[in-house]
Amino acid sequence: MTRFITRRASLAALGGGAAGLALPANHARAQAPRELRLGLITPPPHTWNQQLAAWGTRLRDASNGRFTVTLFPSGQLGNEAAMLQQLQTGALDLSLLTVSEISNRVDAFGALLAPFIARNIEEAVRMLRHPIALGLLNGLPQATGCVGFRYGMVGMRQISTREVTNTLADLRGKKVRITPAAPTRDFFNLIGMAPTPLPLPAIFEALSNGQIDGVDLDFESIINNRFQDLCRTMLLTNHFMFPAVGLMSARVFGTLAPADRELIRGTMTEALDALCDSMPEREARQGAQLRASNMQVRPTGPEFFGDAVAQFDRAWGPRAPALAQLRAAFPRG
Ligand code: BEZ
């Protein structure tokens, strides 16, 4: 549920004690202006960057200018693995990291990357607010040295190929760009493709020069990079949802006054909830834009992939117990 910052909490965050009270030395330290650095893999025009820039303004205003947020976009600070390491040491304060990177550290998050776990974007939004998904965040401080506030997301993933794709046989042996993550790699191996992990900023060149035959991406990433001009087919599969987590370095979080922790957690939660709430409308608009492009868009269901989904569940069920729980809580019917 969205948490609203009450006026009292905001005043507490500002250290708004009664006039004339003597304040302890550590209170004065808590009042010092602080710049928070937030690293992102996505470029400035991306929805995540826009939403988090707006959040930075909100946090600055709510803290009366004590907190300012500086965004480092486009993997400027390194790829997601590097940013996670920086969060762990406290060299970086905040990030919105894909669950792909988190699943490389914590198998349990593989449940959120299972094929056909959510039917569509509306169900994905509901799933990421379900106690099963939210419960996974509790393990993050110990496993990654980060506090996980809330899920954000991009749209559902689709498979787009340079050549025309009609059947599963057309995909066999083809190199498909994936986000570096073990569950994603395993699914594409199971369907007979050659998964090629590449970070987001490296895809354009690889697809343009034919180093890869296709991409596993959401609508926004396709449109922002004009991949509809490079691909002849998009299989409209909705095969994965693509969550991300708003994270703060636990080391940094631990240095904040309790009211400041609540202010950051509360405003970040509001911002990421607003991001998720905006996704169904975006997905409809961007889907229409791609259907109007020259790329052939083929609606494709899980049956296209044979028994790959069942094989995935057999491999990942023991590593990610939330997988079976989510399949039971959101049956496909
Ligand atoms: C990707 O790696 O595919 C990706 C990462 C962040 C946002 C969107 C896409």
Short mmCIF file of C-alpha atoms and ligand atoms in Angstrom, two decimals:
data_model
loop_
_atom_site.label_atom_id
_atom_site.label_comp_id
_atom_site.label_asym_id
_atom_site.label_seq_id
_atom_site.Cartn_x
_atom_site.Cartn_y
_atom_site.Cartn_z
CA MET A 1 0.00 0.00 0.00
CA THR A 2 1.20 3.51 -0.74
CA ARG A 3 2.57 5.21 2.31
CA PHE A 4 1.85 8.88 2.69
CA ILE A 5 4.25 11.12 4.51
CA THR A 6 2.27 12.95 7.12
CA ARG A 7 3.00 16.57 7.94
CA ARG A 8 4.14 15.40 11.36
CA ALA A 9 6.58 12.91 9.85
CA SER A 10 7.86 15.55 7.44
CA LEU A 11 8.41 17.96 10.31
CA ALA A 12 10.11 15.22 12.26
CA ALA A 13 12.31 14.58 9.21
CA LEU A 14 13.23 18.22 9.26
CA GLY A 15 14.10 17.92 12.92
CA GLY A 16 11.20 20.25 13.73
CA GLY A 17 11.46 20.30 17.50
CA ALA A 18 9.80 22.92 19.72
CA ALA A 19 11.48 26.31 19.59
CA GLY A 20 14.09 26.82 22.27
CA LEU A 21 14.92 23.13 22.85
CA ALA A 22 18.61 22.39 23.11
CA LEU A 23 19.52 19.95 20.35
CA PRO A 24 22.14 17.21 20.76
CA ALA A 25 25.26 17.26 18.56
CA ASN A 26 24.16 14.30 16.43
CA HIS A 27 20.91 16.13 15.70
CA ALA A 28 22.93 18.98 14.17
CA ARG A 29 24.78 16.40 12.04
CA ALA A 30 21.45 14.94 10.89
CA GLN A 31 20.47 18.44 9.77
CA ALA A 32 23.47 18.86 7.47
CA PRO A 33 22.62 19.12 3.74
CA ARG A 34 23.27 15.84 1.99
CA GLU A 35 23.63 14.95 -1.66
CA LEU A 36 22.38 11.47 -2.53
CA ARG A 37 23.81 9.80 -5.65
CA LEU A 38 21.46 7.57 -7.61
CA GLY A 39 22.81 5.35 -10.40
CA LEU A 40 20.73 4.04 -13.31
CA ILE A 41 21.39 1.83 -16.33
CA THR A 42 18.70 3.64 -18.32
CA PRO A 43 19.27 6.85 -20.34
CA PRO A 44 17.84 10.29 -19.42
CA PRO A 45 14.65 10.08 -21.57
CA HIS A 46 13.65 6.75 -19.97
CA THR A 47 10.52 6.61 -17.78
CA TRP A 48 12.60 5.48 -14.79
CA ASN A 49 14.88 8.52 -15.02
CA GLN A 50 11.95 10.91 -15.36
CA GLN A 51 10.13 9.38 -12.42
CA LEU A 52 13.21 9.38 -10.21
CA ALA A 53 14.16 12.92 -11.15
CA ALA A 54 10.66 13.97 -10.04
CA TRP A 55 11.18 11.97 -6.85
CA GLY A 56 14.43 13.85 -6.19
CA THR A 57 12.56 17.15 -6.42
CA ARG A 58 9.86 15.82 -4.10
CA LEU A 59 12.44 14.68 -1.56
CA ARG A 60 14.29 18.00 -1.75
CA ASP A 61 11.06 19.93 -1.12
CA ALA A 62 9.82 17.61 1.62
CA SER A 63 13.17 17.92 3.42
CA ASN A 64 13.30 21.70 2.96
CA GLY A 65 16.35 21.35 0.75
CA ARG A 66 18.40 19.16 3.10
CA PHE A 67 18.45 16.24 0.64
CA THR A 68 19.35 16.69 -2.99
CA VAL A 69 19.43 13.77 -5.43
CA THR A 70 21.87 13.56 -8.36
CA LEU A 71 21.13 11.01 -11.07
CA PHE A 72 23.91 9.14 -12.88
CA PRO A 73 22.16 7.68 -15.97
CA SER A 74 23.11 5.31 -18.80
CA GLY A 75 25.41 3.09 -16.74
CA GLN A 76 27.84 6.02 -16.19
CA LEU A 77 28.88 4.41 -12.90
CA GLY A 78 29.25 0.97 -14.50
CA ASN A 79 26.85 -1.87 -15.22
CA GLU A 80 24.29 -3.04 -12.69
CA ALA A 81 26.70 -5.53 -11.10
CA ALA A 82 29.18 -2.70 -10.50
CA MET A 83 26.46 -0.44 -9.09
CA LEU A 84 25.33 -3.17 -6.71
CA GLN A 85 28.89 -3.46 -5.45
CA GLN A 86 29.09 0.31 -4.96
CA LEU A 87 25.81 0.22 -3.01
CA GLN A 88 27.24 -2.50 -0.83
CA THR A 89 30.29 -0.43 0.13
CA GLY A 90 28.32 2.81 0.44
CA ALA A 91 30.16 4.44 -2.52
CA LEU A 92 26.74 4.78 -4.16
CA ASP A 93 23.63 5.78 -2.18
CA LEU A 94 20.70 4.67 -4.30
CA SER A 95 19.65 2.85 -7.46
CA LEU A 96 16.71 1.32 -9.25
CA LEU A 97 18.21 -2.04 -10.22
CA THR A 98 16.54 -4.67 -12.36
CA VAL A 99 15.53 -7.90 -10.65
CA SER A 100 17.83 -9.53 -13.23
CA GLU A 101 20.89 -8.24 -11.42
CA ILE A 102 19.41 -9.01 -8.01
CA SER A 103 18.61 -12.59 -9.08
CA ASN A 104 22.31 -13.03 -9.85
CA ARG A 105 22.93 -12.58 -6.11
CA VAL A 106 19.73 -14.05 -4.67
CA ASP A 107 18.21 -17.09 -6.41
CA ALA A 108 14.84 -16.51 -4.72
CA PHE A 109 14.24 -13.52 -7.04
CA GLY A 110 14.32 -15.91 -10.01
CA ALA A 111 10.61 -16.45 -9.28
CA LEU A 112 9.87 -12.96 -10.61
CA LEU A 113 11.70 -13.76 -13.86
CA ALA A 114 9.90 -17.03 -14.57
CA PRO A 115 8.36 -17.29 -18.05
CA PHE A 116 4.64 -16.56 -18.24
CA ILE A 117 4.41 -15.86 -14.51
CA ALA A 118 2.08 -12.88 -15.16
CA ARG A 119 -0.45 -12.85 -17.98
CA ASN A 120 -0.16 -9.16 -18.77
CA ILE A 121 1.01 -5.85 -17.37
CA GLU A 122 -2.05 -5.38 -15.13
CA GLU A 123 -1.41 -8.73 -13.47
CA ALA A 124 2.32 -7.93 -13.19
CA VAL A 125 1.50 -4.73 -11.27
CA ARG A 126 -0.76 -6.69 -8.91
CA MET A 127 1.83 -9.43 -8.47
CA LEU A 128 4.58 -7.01 -7.48
CA ARG A 129 2.35 -5.67 -4.69
CA HIS A 130 1.42 -9.13 -3.45
CA PRO A 131 2.88 -10.17 -0.07
CA ILE A 132 4.76 -13.06 -1.76
CA ALA A 133 6.73 -10.67 -3.99
CA LEU A 134 7.09 -8.00 -1.28
CA GLY A 135 8.32 -10.63 1.16
CA LEU A 136 11.39 -11.24 -1.04
CA LEU A 137 12.59 -7.71 -0.30
CA ASN A 138 13.09 -8.59 3.36
CA GLY A 139 16.10 -10.75 2.53
CA LEU A 140 17.95 -8.01 0.64
CA PRO A 141 19.89 -6.28 3.45
CA GLN A 142 21.60 -9.50 4.45
CA ALA A 143 22.14 -10.84 0.93
CA THR A 144 23.14 -7.63 -0.86
CA GLY A 145 23.87 -4.95 1.74
CA CYS A 146 20.95 -2.91 0.38
CA VAL A 147 17.55 -1.92 1.70
CA GLY A 148 14.85 -2.67 -0.89
CA PHE A 149 12.00 -0.14 -0.71
CA ARG A 150 9.56 -1.18 -3.41
CA TYR A 151 9.25 -2.61 -6.91
CA GLY A 152 9.24 -0.55 -10.08
CA MET A 153 9.04 -2.08 -13.53
CA VAL A 154 9.19 -1.68 -17.27
CA GLY A 155 6.70 -3.27 -19.63
CA MET A 156 6.32 -6.94 -20.46
CA ARG A 157 9.09 -8.53 -22.53
CA GLN A 158 8.74 -9.54 -26.16
CA ILE A 159 11.09 -11.30 -28.58
CA SER A 160 12.00 -9.24 -31.66
CA THR A 161 14.09 -10.66 -34.49
CA ARG A 162 15.98 -9.21 -37.44
CA GLU A 163 14.54 -11.91 -39.72
CA VAL A 164 10.91 -13.01 -40.06
CA THR A 165 9.91 -15.50 -37.36
CA ASN A 166 6.94 -17.80 -37.90
CA THR A 167 7.70 -20.90 -35.83
CA LEU A 168 9.87 -21.98 -32.92
CA ALA A 169 12.20 -23.61 -35.45
CA ASP A 170 12.95 -20.13 -36.84
CA LEU A 171 14.36 -19.14 -33.43
CA ARG A 172 16.56 -22.21 -32.94
CA GLY A 173 20.26 -21.42 -32.72
CA LYS A 174 19.66 -17.70 -33.12
CA LYS A 175 21.57 -15.29 -30.89
CA VAL A 176 19.19 -13.35 -28.70
CA ARG A 177 20.30 -10.49 -26.51
CA ILE A 178 19.24 -10.99 -22.90
CA THR A 179 19.69 -8.99 -19.71
CA PRO A 180 22.48 -10.77 -17.83
CA ALA A 181 20.50 -13.08 -15.47
CA ALA A 182 20.56 -16.84 -14.91
CA PRO A 183 16.76 -17.43 -15.10
CA THR A 184 16.53 -15.50 -18.38
CA ARG A 185 19.51 -17.38 -19.81
CA ASP A 186 17.96 -20.71 -18.78
CA PHE A 187 14.62 -20.00 -20.47
CA PHE A 188 16.25 -19.02 -23.76
CA ASN A 189 18.49 -22.11 -23.64
CA LEU A 190 15.37 -24.23 -23.08
CA ILE A 191 13.71 -22.84 -26.21
CA GLY A 192 16.86 -23.54 -28.26
CA MET A 193 18.12 -20.00 -28.74
CA ALA A 194 21.65 -18.81 -27.97
CA PRO A 195 21.24 -16.27 -25.14
CA THR A 196 23.77 -13.45 -25.38
CA PRO A 197 23.97 -11.29 -22.23
CA LEU A 198 24.46 -7.62 -23.00
CA PRO A 199 23.73 -4.56 -20.88
CA LEU A 200 21.11 -2.15 -22.22
CA PRO A 201 23.55 0.50 -23.56
CA ALA A 202 25.40 -2.12 -25.69
CA ILE A 203 22.42 -3.49 -27.64
CA PHE A 204 22.11 -0.93 -30.40
CA GLU A 205 25.51 -1.59 -31.90
CA ALA A 206 25.21 -5.39 -31.61
CA LEU A 207 21.81 -5.47 -33.31
CA SER A 208 22.78 -2.94 -35.99
CA ASN A 209 25.87 -4.87 -37.05
CA GLY A 210 24.27 -8.33 -36.86
CA GLN A 211 26.28 -9.63 -33.89
CA ILE A 212 22.93 -10.70 -32.48
CA ASP A 213 19.80 -11.91 -34.32
CA GLY A 214 17.20 -10.67 -31.89
CA VAL A 215 16.43 -9.00 -28.59
CA ASP A 216 14.44 -9.76 -25.46
CA LEU A 217 13.01 -6.34 -24.59
CA ASP A 218 10.02 -4.29 -23.50
CA PHE A 219 8.13 -1.87 -25.77
CA GLU A 220 9.76 1.27 -24.39
CA SER A 221 13.30 -0.02 -24.93
CA ILE A 222 12.38 -1.02 -28.50
CA ILE A 223 10.83 2.36 -29.27
CA ASN A 224 13.53 4.49 -27.60
CA ASN A 225 16.17 2.75 -29.73
CA ARG A 226 14.02 2.44 -32.90
CA PHE A 227 14.60 -1.32 -32.97
CA GLN A 228 11.31 -1.63 -34.90
CA ASP A 229 13.35 -0.34 -37.87
CA LEU A 230 15.94 -3.12 -37.44
CA CYS A 231 13.60 -6.05 -36.72
CA ARG A 232 11.14 -7.71 -39.10
CA THR A 233 9.12 -9.60 -36.46
CA MET A 234 8.09 -9.01 -32.88
CA LEU A 235 6.60 -12.04 -31.15
CA LEU A 236 4.06 -10.46 -28.83
CA THR A 237 4.56 -12.99 -26.06
CA ASN A 238 4.48 -11.08 -22.75
CA HIS A 239 6.77 -13.95 -21.71
CA PHE A 240 8.44 -12.17 -18.78
CA MET A 241 7.49 -9.32 -16.54
CA PHE A 242 10.47 -7.07 -15.81
CA PRO A 243 10.60 -5.73 -12.26
CA ALA A 244 13.21 -3.51 -10.68
CA VAL A 245 13.82 -2.63 -7.04
CA GLY A 246 14.34 0.82 -5.51
CA LEU A 247 17.44 0.24 -3.38
CA MET A 248 19.46 2.20 -0.86
CA SER A 249 22.86 1.23 0.45
CA ALA A 250 22.20 -0.29 3.92
CA ARG A 251 25.40 1.37 5.13
CA VAL A 252 24.12 4.79 4.11
CA PHE A 253 20.58 4.05 5.32
CA GLY A 254 22.04 3.19 8.75
CA THR A 255 23.58 6.65 9.07
CA LEU A 256 20.21 8.41 8.64
CA ALA A 257 17.93 9.57 11.43
CA PRO A 258 14.80 7.37 11.70
CA ALA A 259 12.53 10.14 10.41
CA ASP A 260 14.78 10.62 7.37
CA ARG A 261 14.68 6.89 6.64
CA GLU A 262 10.90 7.06 6.70
CA LEU A 263 10.88 10.15 4.49
CA ILE A 264 13.07 8.47 1.86
CA ARG A 265 11.27 5.13 2.06
CA GLY A 266 7.84 6.76 1.92
CA THR A 267 8.51 9.13 -0.97
CA MET A 268 10.38 6.46 -2.99
CA THR A 269 7.50 4.02 -2.43
CA GLU A 270 5.02 6.62 -3.69
CA ALA A 271 7.18 7.29 -6.76
CA LEU A 272 7.59 3.61 -7.67
CA ASP A 273 3.89 2.91 -7.10
CA ALA A 274 3.07 5.80 -9.43
CA LEU A 275 5.48 4.34 -12.00
CA CYS A 276 3.77 0.93 -11.84
CA ASP A 277 0.30 2.53 -11.96
CA SER A 278 1.28 4.29 -15.19
CA MET A 279 2.40 1.08 -16.92
CA PRO A 280 -0.91 -0.28 -18.31
CA GLU A 281 -1.66 2.97 -20.14
CA ARG A 282 1.91 3.20 -21.45
CA GLU A 283 1.85 -0.43 -22.56
CA ALA A 284 -1.37 0.12 -24.53
CA ARG A 285 -0.03 3.28 -26.18
CA GLN A 286 3.40 1.87 -27.02
CA GLY A 287 1.92 -1.42 -28.26
CA ALA A 288 -0.30 0.52 -30.68
CA GLN A 289 2.75 2.47 -31.86
CA LEU A 290 4.65 -0.74 -32.62
CA ARG A 291 1.66 -2.37 -34.34
CA ALA A 292 1.60 0.67 -36.64
CA SER A 293 5.31 0.23 -37.52
CA ASN A 294 6.75 -1.82 -40.41
CA MET A 295 7.64 -4.65 -38.03
CA GLN A 296 5.31 -7.64 -38.16
CA VAL A 297 3.72 -8.11 -34.70
CA ARG A 298 2.61 -11.70 -33.99
CA PRO A 299 0.58 -12.48 -30.85
CA THR A 300 2.20 -15.63 -29.42
CA GLY A 301 1.18 -17.68 -26.36
CA PRO A 302 3.11 -20.04 -24.04
CA GLU A 303 2.13 -23.07 -26.20
CA PHE A 304 4.50 -21.74 -28.89
CA PHE A 305 7.39 -22.73 -26.59
CA GLY A 306 6.39 -26.40 -26.05
CA ASP A 307 7.30 -27.71 -22.60
CA ALA A 308 9.98 -25.08 -21.91
CA VAL A 309 7.88 -23.43 -19.18
CA ALA A 310 7.37 -26.71 -17.30
CA GLN A 311 11.09 -27.48 -17.63
CA PHE A 312 11.94 -24.04 -16.29
CA ASP A 313 9.71 -24.56 -13.27
CA ARG A 314 11.31 -27.93 -12.54
CA ALA A 315 14.78 -26.34 -12.60
CA TRP A 316 13.95 -23.14 -10.72
CA GLY A 317 11.21 -24.33 -8.30
CA PRO A 318 13.71 -25.56 -5.67
CA ARG A 319 15.92 -22.46 -6.04
CA ALA A 320 13.05 -19.97 -5.89
CA PRO A 321 10.19 -21.21 -3.66
CA ALA A 322 8.10 -18.10 -4.45
CA LEU A 323 7.72 -19.43 -8.01
CA ALA A 324 5.23 -22.15 -7.06
CA GLN A 325 3.54 -19.78 -4.61
CA LEU A 326 3.02 -17.14 -7.29
CA ARG A 327 1.76 -19.68 -9.85
CA ALA A 328 -0.79 -20.82 -7.23
CA ALA A 329 -1.79 -17.27 -6.26
CA PHE A 330 -2.15 -16.16 -9.91
CA PRO A 331 -3.45 -19.21 -11.79
CA ARG A 332 -3.63 -18.84 -15.57
CA GLY A 333 -7.00 -20.61 -15.70
C1 BEZ B 1 17.26 -4.33 -20.07
O1 BEZ B 1 18.39 -4.67 -19.68
O2 BEZ B 1 16.69 -4.93 -20.98
C2 BEZ B 1 16.59 -3.17 -19.41
C3 BEZ B 1 17.12 -2.64 -18.25
C4 BEZ B 1 16.48 -1.57 -17.66
C5 BEZ B 1 15.32 -1.04 -18.21
C6 BEZ B 1 14.81 -1.58 -19.37
C7 BEZ B 1 15.43 -2.64 -19.97
#
